[in-house]
Amino acid sequence: GQQVMQIPQYQHVQEGEDFTTYCNSSTTLSNIQWYKQRPGGHPVFLIQLVKSGEVKKQKRLTFQFGEAKKNSSLHITATQTTDVGTYFCAGRSSGYSTLTFGKGTMLLVSP
Amino acid sequence: GAVVSQHPSWVICKSGTSVKIECRSLDFQATTMFWYRQFPKQSLMLMATSNEGSKATYEQGVEKDKFLINHASLTLSTLTVTSAHPEDSSFYICSARDREGGVYEQYFGPGTRLTVT
């Protein structure tokens, strides 16, 4: 079955440093989504990428979808303490298939 | 944006009892709802997919007789954990796919933390 791998599992940065999490799928994806889950909270949808090579930005967050549609990344520039949480990628092999979540990357930001 | 609610937000029950968790889409109709389970510091594991008016589709390894899912309307799905045991203690999260929206977005409920003593 489809597998989605995410690295690193955990990263601790100083406020102001950059952060990147990577997501790789064992199969070609129809689309990939990114979610953020704050400690004790539930996953909140951040963005969806559909096109090969797509790059989207949300303020300090940059999302990329690989040319082969098998990998993706989330980059945060100049992290802030409010960025703390676990970031999950979730891939879908076709339009109506279920989402397969990566294991998530837990980000801790020290002031 | 689309809102999904869950009730209760947390519950403590004794081993052997059953617990029902409700998932509601508040401002949209959801033909499909998903139930996930999340252990501490782990990812979301899909348990089952439920479509309104039909039987739920369970993922491999999930006991359908233990985790009863009912999707009676376009805005309500329930998960009943029957004869709960301490190993069922977990964070249960539902999500709903908007009937009218794009096929890609799922909206997550706030989750229900179940503790079985």
Short mmCIF file of N, CA and C in Angstrom, two decimals, chain B residues 6-109:
data_model
loop_
_atom_site.label_atom_id
_atom_site.label_comp_id
_atom_site.label_asym_id
_atom_site.label_seq_id
_atom_site.Cartn_x
_atom_site.Cartn_y
_atom_site.Cartn_z
N GLN B 6 -16.99 17.74 17.54
CA GLN B 6 -16.98 16.40 18.12
C GLN B 6 -17.47 16.50 19.55
N HIS B 7 -18.18 15.45 19.96
CA HIS B 7 -18.66 15.42 21.34
C HIS B 7 -18.64 13.99 21.85
N PRO B 8 -18.12 13.74 23.04
CA PRO B 8 -17.54 14.73 23.94
C PRO B 8 -16.10 15.06 23.55
N SER B 9 -15.53 16.04 24.16
CA SER B 9 -14.14 16.38 23.89
C SER B 9 -13.20 15.46 24.67
N TRP B 10 -13.70 14.98 25.81
CA TRP B 10 -12.93 13.99 26.54
C TRP B 10 -13.89 13.13 27.35
N VAL B 11 -13.50 11.90 27.57
CA VAL B 11 -14.35 10.98 28.32
C VAL B 11 -13.48 9.95 29.02
N ILE B 12 -13.89 9.66 30.25
CA ILE B 12 -13.24 8.60 31.03
C ILE B 12 -14.29 7.54 31.29
N CYS B 13 -13.97 6.31 30.99
CA CYS B 13 -14.94 5.25 31.21
C CYS B 13 -14.25 4.04 31.82
N LYS B 14 -15.07 3.18 32.37
CA LYS B 14 -14.52 1.96 32.99
C LYS B 14 -14.39 0.87 31.95
N SER B 15 -13.45 0.00 32.17
CA SER B 15 -13.21 -1.11 31.27
C SER B 15 -14.49 -1.95 31.15
N GLY B 16 -14.84 -2.30 29.92
CA GLY B 16 -16.01 -3.11 29.69
C GLY B 16 -17.25 -2.33 29.27
N THR B 17 -17.21 -1.03 29.45
CA THR B 17 -18.36 -0.20 29.05
C THR B 17 -18.16 0.28 27.62
N SER B 18 -19.22 0.85 27.07
CA SER B 18 -19.19 1.37 25.69
C SER B 18 -19.26 2.89 25.70
N VAL B 19 -18.63 3.48 24.74
CA VAL B 19 -18.59 4.94 24.63
C VAL B 19 -18.95 5.36 23.21
N LYS B 20 -19.82 6.34 23.09
CA LYS B 20 -20.21 6.85 21.78
C LYS B 20 -19.63 8.24 21.58
N ILE B 21 -19.02 8.44 20.43
CA ILE B 21 -18.45 9.74 20.06
C ILE B 21 -19.19 10.26 18.83
N GLU B 22 -19.62 11.50 18.90
CA GLU B 22 -20.35 12.10 17.79
C GLU B 22 -19.46 13.05 16.99
N CYS B 23 -19.67 13.05 15.70
CA CYS B 23 -18.96 13.96 14.81
C CYS B 23 -19.98 14.65 13.94
N ARG B 24 -19.99 15.96 13.96
CA ARG B 24 -20.98 16.72 13.20
C ARG B 24 -20.30 17.75 12.30
N SER B 25 -20.77 17.84 11.08
CA SER B 25 -20.36 18.94 10.21
C SER B 25 -21.41 20.04 10.41
N LEU B 26 -20.96 21.20 10.84
CA LEU B 26 -21.91 22.22 11.30
C LEU B 26 -22.46 23.11 10.19
N ASP B 27 -21.68 23.37 9.18
CA ASP B 27 -22.15 24.31 8.16
C ASP B 27 -21.98 23.78 6.75
N PHE B 28 -21.88 22.46 6.65
CA PHE B 28 -21.82 21.87 5.32
C PHE B 28 -22.29 20.42 5.40
N GLN B 29 -22.60 19.86 4.26
CA GLN B 29 -23.03 18.47 4.21
C GLN B 29 -21.84 17.59 3.82
N ALA B 30 -21.67 16.55 4.57
CA ALA B 30 -20.52 15.68 4.37
C ALA B 30 -20.99 14.29 3.95
N THR B 31 -20.78 13.95 2.72
CA THR B 31 -21.15 12.61 2.28
C THR B 31 -20.18 11.57 2.84
N THR B 32 -18.98 12.01 3.12
CA THR B 32 -17.96 11.10 3.62
C THR B 32 -17.33 11.64 4.89
N MET B 33 -17.24 10.79 5.89
CA MET B 33 -16.55 11.15 7.12
C MET B 33 -15.51 10.09 7.43
N PHE B 34 -14.44 10.52 8.03
CA PHE B 34 -13.33 9.64 8.33
C PHE B 34 -13.10 9.62 9.83
N TRP B 35 -12.72 8.48 10.35
CA TRP B 35 -12.37 8.37 11.76
C TRP B 35 -10.90 7.97 11.86
N TYR B 36 -10.18 8.76 12.66
CA TYR B 36 -8.76 8.51 12.88
C TYR B 36 -8.51 8.26 14.36
N ARG B 37 -7.38 7.62 14.59
CA ARG B 37 -6.94 7.40 15.95
C ARG B 37 -5.50 7.91 16.03
N GLN B 38 -5.20 8.57 17.12
CA GLN B 38 -3.85 9.11 17.25
C GLN B 38 -3.32 8.81 18.65
N PHE B 39 -2.22 8.08 18.71
CA PHE B 39 -1.55 7.84 19.97
C PHE B 39 -0.58 8.99 20.23
N PRO B 40 -0.19 9.20 21.50
CA PRO B 40 0.69 10.33 21.83
C PRO B 40 1.93 10.38 20.95
N LYS B 41 2.18 11.54 20.41
CA LYS B 41 3.36 11.81 19.60
C LYS B 41 3.43 10.92 18.36
N GLN B 42 2.31 10.45 17.91
CA GLN B 42 2.30 9.65 16.68
C GLN B 42 1.36 10.26 15.65
N SER B 43 1.40 9.70 14.48
CA SER B 43 0.60 10.25 13.40
C SER B 43 -0.84 9.78 13.49
N LEU B 44 -1.64 10.30 12.60
CA LEU B 44 -3.04 9.88 12.54
C LEU B 44 -3.14 8.58 11.76
N MET B 45 -3.84 7.63 12.36
CA MET B 45 -4.06 6.35 11.70
C MET B 45 -5.53 6.26 11.31
N LEU B 46 -5.79 6.11 10.04
CA LEU B 46 -7.17 6.01 9.58
C LEU B 46 -7.77 4.70 10.07
N MET B 47 -8.92 4.80 10.71
CA MET B 47 -9.61 3.61 11.19
C MET B 47 -10.66 3.15 10.19
N ALA B 48 -11.46 4.12 9.72
CA ALA B 48 -12.55 3.75 8.83
C ALA B 48 -13.05 4.96 8.08
N THR B 49 -13.68 4.67 6.98
CA THR B 49 -14.31 5.69 6.15
C THR B 49 -15.80 5.41 6.13
N SER B 50 -16.60 6.40 6.43
CA SER B 50 -18.04 6.16 6.42
C SER B 50 -18.72 7.08 5.43
N ASN B 51 -19.60 6.50 4.66
CA ASN B 51 -20.40 7.24 3.70
C ASN B 51 -21.85 7.24 4.16
N GLU B 52 -22.49 8.36 4.01
CA GLU B 52 -23.86 8.53 4.48
C GLU B 52 -24.77 7.46 3.89
N GLY B 53 -25.47 6.77 4.76
CA GLY B 53 -26.43 5.78 4.32
C GLY B 53 -25.88 4.42 3.95
N SER B 54 -24.59 4.21 4.12
CA SER B 54 -24.03 2.90 3.79
C SER B 54 -23.07 2.45 4.88
N LYS B 55 -22.65 1.21 4.81
CA LYS B 55 -21.75 0.66 5.82
C LYS B 55 -20.37 1.28 5.70
N ALA B 56 -19.73 1.38 6.84
CA ALA B 56 -18.38 1.95 6.86
C ALA B 56 -17.37 0.97 6.30
N THR B 57 -16.33 1.51 5.74
CA THR B 57 -15.21 0.70 5.25
C THR B 57 -14.07 0.81 6.26
N TYR B 58 -13.70 -0.33 6.81
CA TYR B 58 -12.70 -0.34 7.86
C TYR B 58 -11.32 -0.65 7.29
N GLU B 59 -10.32 -0.02 7.88
CA GLU B 59 -8.93 -0.31 7.49
C GLU B 59 -8.52 -1.66 8.07
N GLN B 60 -7.52 -2.21 7.45
CA GLN B 60 -7.02 -3.51 7.90
C GLN B 60 -6.57 -3.43 9.35
N GLY B 61 -6.99 -4.42 10.12
CA GLY B 61 -6.60 -4.47 11.52
C GLY B 61 -7.56 -3.77 12.47
N VAL B 62 -8.55 -3.08 11.96
CA VAL B 62 -9.53 -2.41 12.81
C VAL B 62 -10.76 -3.29 12.92
N GLU B 63 -11.13 -3.63 14.16
CA GLU B 63 -12.26 -4.53 14.37
C GLU B 63 -13.58 -3.79 14.21
N LYS B 64 -14.34 -4.16 13.23
CA LYS B 64 -15.59 -3.45 12.97
C LYS B 64 -16.64 -3.72 14.04
N ASP B 65 -16.54 -4.86 14.72
CA ASP B 65 -17.51 -5.15 15.79
C ASP B 65 -17.16 -4.41 17.08
N LYS B 66 -15.95 -3.94 17.15
CA LYS B 66 -15.54 -3.21 18.35
C LYS B 66 -15.73 -1.70 18.16
N PHE B 67 -15.47 -1.25 16.96
CA PHE B 67 -15.61 0.17 16.65
C PHE B 67 -16.77 0.32 15.66
N LEU B 68 -17.94 0.57 16.24
CA LEU B 68 -19.15 0.66 15.43
C LEU B 68 -19.32 2.08 14.90
N ILE B 69 -19.49 2.18 13.60
CA ILE B 69 -19.63 3.49 12.97
C ILE B 69 -20.97 3.58 12.29
N ASN B 70 -21.63 4.69 12.55
CA ASN B 70 -22.93 4.94 11.94
C ASN B 70 -22.91 6.33 11.33
N HIS B 71 -23.29 6.42 10.07
CA HIS B 71 -23.32 7.71 9.37
C HIS B 71 -24.75 7.92 8.89
N ALA B 72 -25.59 8.31 9.83
CA ALA B 72 -27.03 8.32 9.59
C ALA B 72 -27.50 9.49 8.74
N SER B 73 -26.76 10.56 8.75
CA SER B 73 -27.19 11.74 7.99
C SER B 73 -25.98 12.41 7.39
N LEU B 74 -26.24 13.43 6.58
CA LEU B 74 -25.14 14.13 5.91
C LEU B 74 -24.35 15.03 6.85
N THR B 75 -24.80 15.13 8.09
CA THR B 75 -24.08 15.99 9.03
C THR B 75 -23.66 15.27 10.31
N LEU B 76 -23.93 13.99 10.41
CA LEU B 76 -23.62 13.29 11.66
C LEU B 76 -23.08 11.90 11.42
N SER B 77 -21.96 11.61 12.06
CA SER B 77 -21.42 10.26 12.10
C SER B 77 -21.07 9.96 13.55
N THR B 78 -21.28 8.72 13.95
CA THR B 78 -20.93 8.35 15.32
C THR B 78 -19.99 7.16 15.32
N LEU B 79 -19.12 7.16 16.30
CA LEU B 79 -18.20 6.05 16.54
C LEU B 79 -18.48 5.54 17.94
N THR B 80 -18.80 4.27 18.05
CA THR B 80 -19.04 3.66 19.36
C THR B 80 -17.94 2.65 19.63
N VAL B 81 -17.23 2.88 20.71
CA VAL B 81 -16.20 1.94 21.13
C VAL B 81 -16.87 0.97 22.10
N THR B 82 -17.04 -0.25 21.70
CA THR B 82 -17.76 -1.22 22.52
C THR B 82 -16.80 -1.99 23.41
N SER B 83 -17.29 -2.33 24.61
CA SER B 83 -16.51 -3.09 25.57
C SER B 83 -15.06 -2.54 25.62
N ALA B 84 -14.98 -1.29 25.99
CA ALA B 84 -13.68 -0.61 25.95
C ALA B 84 -12.68 -1.24 26.92
N HIS B 85 -11.42 -1.23 26.51
CA HIS B 85 -10.33 -1.70 27.33
C HIS B 85 -9.28 -0.61 27.42
N PRO B 86 -8.40 -0.68 28.41
CA PRO B 86 -7.38 0.37 28.56
C PRO B 86 -6.56 0.62 27.29
N GLU B 87 -6.34 -0.41 26.50
CA GLU B 87 -5.56 -0.21 25.27
C GLU B 87 -6.32 0.59 24.21
N ASP B 88 -7.62 0.81 24.45
CA ASP B 88 -8.40 1.65 23.53
C ASP B 88 -8.24 3.13 23.85
N SER B 89 -7.60 3.41 24.96
CA SER B 89 -7.37 4.81 25.34
C SER B 89 -6.55 5.49 24.24
N SER B 90 -7.07 6.58 23.73
CA SER B 90 -6.42 7.24 22.62
C SER B 90 -7.13 8.54 22.32
N PHE B 91 -6.62 9.23 21.33
CA PHE B 91 -7.25 10.46 20.83
C PHE B 91 -7.95 10.09 19.53
N TYR B 92 -9.25 10.24 19.49
CA TYR B 92 -10.03 9.89 18.30
C TYR B 92 -10.45 11.17 17.59
N ILE B 93 -10.13 11.25 16.32
CA ILE B 93 -10.41 12.46 15.54
C ILE B 93 -11.24 12.09 14.32
N CYS B 94 -12.28 12.84 14.08
CA CYS B 94 -13.05 12.63 12.87
C CYS B 94 -12.75 13.75 11.89
N SER B 95 -12.96 13.48 10.64
CA SER B 95 -12.88 14.55 9.65
C SER B 95 -13.97 14.33 8.62
N ALA B 96 -14.35 15.39 7.96
CA ALA B 96 -15.46 15.33 7.01
C ALA B 96 -15.05 15.98 5.70
N ARG B 97 -15.54 15.39 4.64
CA ARG B 97 -15.26 15.94 3.32
C ARG B 97 -16.51 16.66 2.85
N ASP B 98 -16.34 17.90 2.44
CA ASP B 98 -17.45 18.75 2.02
C ASP B 98 -18.07 18.24 0.72
N ARG B 99 -19.36 18.05 0.75
CA ARG B 99 -20.05 17.52 -0.43
C ARG B 99 -19.98 18.48 -1.60
N GLU B 100 -20.05 19.78 -1.29
CA GLU B 100 -20.11 20.75 -2.36
C GLU B 100 -18.75 21.29 -2.75
N GLY B 101 -17.82 21.08 -1.89
CA GLY B 101 -16.50 21.66 -2.14
C GLY B 101 -15.66 20.77 -3.03
N GLY B 102 -14.40 21.12 -3.13
CA GLY B 102 -13.48 20.32 -3.92
C GLY B 102 -13.29 18.96 -3.29
N VAL B 103 -12.79 18.03 -4.06
CA VAL B 103 -12.66 16.68 -3.54
C VAL B 103 -11.47 16.53 -2.62
N TYR B 104 -10.68 17.56 -2.49
CA TYR B 104 -9.41 17.38 -1.82
C TYR B 104 -9.39 17.72 -0.33
N GLU B 105 -10.25 18.63 0.10
CA GLU B 105 -10.12 19.09 1.47
C GLU B 105 -10.91 18.25 2.46
N GLN B 106 -10.29 17.99 3.59
CA GLN B 106 -10.97 17.37 4.70
C GLN B 106 -10.88 18.33 5.88
N TYR B 107 -11.95 18.43 6.61
CA TYR B 107 -11.98 19.30 7.78
C TYR B 107 -12.02 18.43 9.03
N PHE B 108 -11.14 18.72 9.95
CA PHE B 108 -11.00 17.88 11.13
C PHE B 108 -11.77 18.44 12.32
N GLY B 109 -12.33 17.52 13.09
CA GLY B 109 -12.93 17.89 14.35
C GLY B 109 -11.84 18.10 15.39
#
